[in-house]
Amino acid sequence: MPEDELSRSSHSNTGKNLVNGIKTNPVSNSPKSGLSVPMGPPVYVDLAYIPNHCSGKNTDPEFFKRVRASYYVVSGNDAANGEPSRAVLDALLEGKSQWGENLQVTLIPTHDTEVTREWYQQTHEKQQELNIMVLASSSTVVMQDESFPACKIEF
């Protein structure tokens, strides 16, 4: 098949916009994204800090689909600015539900807030289904033979 014919046929492929079996949009229509981020395989990390104090300004389900962490730190403590954002906590559930693997995830809130308490209570069943554990803000974290309070994980 000639190269330009091959190129045209790939544009009509019904499987396009699939990455690891997940439907994606090459360019987001979301007002949040002014830039098109190239799709690629997910990134696996031990610990990820949810950007912007868990504000909905920069974090959506796509973040949790692409950045797969064993631990996510939620540091927001400013209700007036929507930190932490309920939408971001819900985005974690939505993003994790599309991983296709049931890896253990631990959410570490560094502050005890009304938003995180309500989210925890209202979505507890879904958290268990998705293998998500939420530490209390007074919890202790042990990493590489060192133990420290969860609230010390500030950047």
PDB file of N, CA, C and O in Angstrom, residues 5 18 23 30 34 38 47 63-64 78 81 85 97 114-115 118 130-132 141-142 153:
ATOM      1  N   GLU A   5      -1.650   6.423   1.107  1.00  0.00           N
ATOM      2  CA  GLU A   5      -2.864   5.638   1.320  1.00  0.00           C
ATOM      3  C   GLU A   5      -2.870   5.059   2.734  1.00  0.00           C
ATOM      4  O   GLU A   5      -3.887   5.047   3.410  1.00  0.00           O
ATOM      5  N   LEU A  18      -7.072   5.226  21.343  1.00  0.00           N
ATOM      6  CA  LEU A  18      -7.010   4.255  22.425  1.00  0.00           C
ATOM      7  C   LEU A  18      -5.564   4.149  22.884  1.00  0.00           C
ATOM      8  O   LEU A  18      -4.665   3.958  22.082  1.00  0.00           O
ATOM      9  N   LYS A  23      -9.939   4.988  26.072  1.00  0.00           N
ATOM     10  CA  LYS A  23     -10.267   5.981  25.072  1.00  0.00           C
ATOM     11  C   LYS A  23      -9.721   7.331  25.521  1.00  0.00           C
ATOM     12  O   LYS A  23      -9.895   7.738  26.653  1.00  0.00           O
ATOM     13  N   SER A  30     -11.139  20.703  27.311  1.00  0.00           N
ATOM     14  CA  SER A  30     -11.247  21.268  28.641  1.00  0.00           C
ATOM     15  C   SER A  30     -10.617  22.652  28.673  1.00  0.00           C
ATOM     16  O   SER A  30      -9.532  22.853  28.144  1.00  0.00           O
ATOM     17  N   GLY A  34      -4.577  24.333  28.008  1.00  0.00           N
ATOM     18  CA  GLY A  34      -4.273  25.196  26.886  1.00  0.00           C
ATOM     19  C   GLY A  34      -3.283  24.520  25.956  1.00  0.00           C
ATOM     20  O   GLY A  34      -3.097  24.944  24.826  1.00  0.00           O
ATOM     21  N   PRO A  38       1.093  15.164  24.775  1.00  0.00           N
ATOM     22  CA  PRO A  38       1.125  13.903  24.033  1.00  0.00           C
ATOM     23  C   PRO A  38       0.807  12.733  24.945  1.00  0.00           C
ATOM     24  O   PRO A  38       1.222  12.697  26.090  1.00  0.00           O
ATOM     25  N   LEU A  47       5.615   8.003  45.317  1.00  0.00           N
ATOM     26  CA  LEU A  47       4.909   9.066  46.002  1.00  0.00           C
ATOM     27  C   LEU A  47       4.675  10.227  45.053  1.00  0.00           C
ATOM     28  O   LEU A  47       5.590  10.625  44.330  1.00  0.00           O
ATOM     29  N   PHE A  63      -4.840  13.284  35.236  1.00  0.00           N
ATOM     30  CA  PHE A  63      -3.647  13.237  36.085  1.00  0.00           C
ATOM     31  C   PHE A  63      -3.523  11.871  36.745  1.00  0.00           C
ATOM     32  O   PHE A  63      -2.461  11.246  36.735  1.00  0.00           O
ATOM     33  N   PHE A  64      -4.636  11.386  37.307  1.00  0.00           N
ATOM     34  CA  PHE A  64      -4.600  10.109  38.024  1.00  0.00           C
ATOM     35  C   PHE A  64      -4.548   8.912  37.078  1.00  0.00           C
ATOM     36  O   PHE A  64      -4.107   7.844  37.480  1.00  0.00           O
ATOM     37  N   ASP A  78      -7.212  25.135  52.699  1.00  0.00           N
ATOM     38  CA  ASP A  78      -7.757  26.476  52.502  1.00  0.00           C
ATOM     39  C   ASP A  78      -9.114  26.362  51.816  1.00  0.00           C
ATOM     40  O   ASP A  78      -9.218  26.427  50.591  1.00  0.00           O
ATOM     41  N   ASN A  81     -10.295  28.810  49.104  1.00  0.00           N
ATOM     42  CA  ASN A  81      -9.727  28.654  47.763  1.00  0.00           C
ATOM     43  C   ASN A  81      -9.987  27.273  47.165  1.00  0.00           C
ATOM     44  O   ASN A  81      -9.362  26.890  46.184  1.00  0.00           O
ATOM     45  N   SER A  85      -9.849  20.130  46.939  1.00  0.00           N
ATOM     46  CA  SER A  85     -11.042  20.136  46.103  1.00  0.00           C
ATOM     47  C   SER A  85     -11.721  18.775  46.119  1.00  0.00           C
ATOM     48  O   SER A  85     -11.072  17.748  45.885  1.00  0.00           O
ATOM     49  N   SER A  97     -10.079   4.017  38.717  1.00  0.00           N
ATOM     50  CA  SER A  97     -10.992   2.981  38.224  1.00  0.00           C
ATOM     51  C   SER A  97     -10.643   2.543  36.809  1.00  0.00           C
ATOM     52  O   SER A  97     -11.077   1.488  36.363  1.00  0.00           O
ATOM     53  N   GLU A 114     -12.855  19.366  56.479  1.00  0.00           N
ATOM     54  CA  GLU A 114     -14.248  18.956  56.287  1.00  0.00           C
ATOM     55  C   GLU A 114     -14.420  18.247  54.947  1.00  0.00           C
ATOM     56  O   GLU A 114     -15.104  17.233  54.838  1.00  0.00           O
ATOM     57  N   VAL A 115     -13.773  18.772  53.907  1.00  0.00           N
ATOM     58  CA  VAL A 115     -13.899  18.194  52.561  1.00  0.00           C
ATOM     59  C   VAL A 115     -13.381  16.762  52.537  1.00  0.00           C
ATOM     60  O   VAL A 115     -14.054  15.866  52.030  1.00  0.00           O
ATOM     61  N   GLU A 118     -15.777  14.429  54.638  1.00  0.00           N
ATOM     62  CA  GLU A 118     -17.029  14.117  53.929  1.00  0.00           C
ATOM     63  C   GLU A 118     -16.773  13.184  52.750  1.00  0.00           C
ATOM     64  O   GLU A 118     -17.515  12.236  52.538  1.00  0.00           O
ATOM     65  N   LEU A 130     -11.717   0.029  45.055  1.00  0.00           N
ATOM     66  CA  LEU A 130     -10.562   0.401  44.235  1.00  0.00           C
ATOM     67  C   LEU A 130      -9.225   0.199  44.958  1.00  0.00           C
ATOM     68  O   LEU A 130      -8.173   0.537  44.421  1.00  0.00           O
ATOM     69  N   ASN A 131      -9.258  -0.352  46.175  1.00  0.00           N
ATOM     70  CA  ASN A 131      -8.047  -0.614  46.945  1.00  0.00           C
ATOM     71  C   ASN A 131      -7.310   0.686  47.300  1.00  0.00           C
ATOM     72  O   ASN A 131      -6.095   0.791  47.158  1.00  0.00           O
ATOM     73  N   ILE A 132      -8.087   1.683  47.753  1.00  0.00           N
ATOM     74  CA  ILE A 132      -7.538   2.973  48.175  1.00  0.00           C
ATOM     75  C   ILE A 132      -7.689   3.073  49.686  1.00  0.00           C
ATOM     76  O   ILE A 132      -8.781   2.911  50.224  1.00  0.00           O
ATOM     77  N   VAL A 141       3.899   7.621  58.841  1.00  0.00           N
ATOM     78  CA  VAL A 141       4.307   6.985  57.599  1.00  0.00           C
ATOM     79  C   VAL A 141       5.697   6.404  57.795  1.00  0.00           C
ATOM     80  O   VAL A 141       6.567   7.034  58.401  1.00  0.00           O
ATOM     81  N   VAL A 142       5.913   5.172  57.312  1.00  0.00           N
ATOM     82  CA  VAL A 142       7.222   4.542  57.388  1.00  0.00           C
ATOM     83  C   VAL A 142       7.719   4.345  55.964  1.00  0.00           C
ATOM     84  O   VAL A 142       7.073   3.685  55.151  1.00  0.00           O
ATOM     85  N   ILE A 153       5.013  15.425  55.503  1.00  0.00           N
ATOM     86  CA  ILE A 153       5.273  15.268  54.068  1.00  0.00           C
ATOM     87  C   ILE A 153       4.785  16.522  53.349  1.00  0.00           C
ATOM     88  O   ILE A 153       3.850  16.514  52.608  1.00  0.00           O
TER      89      ILE A 153
END
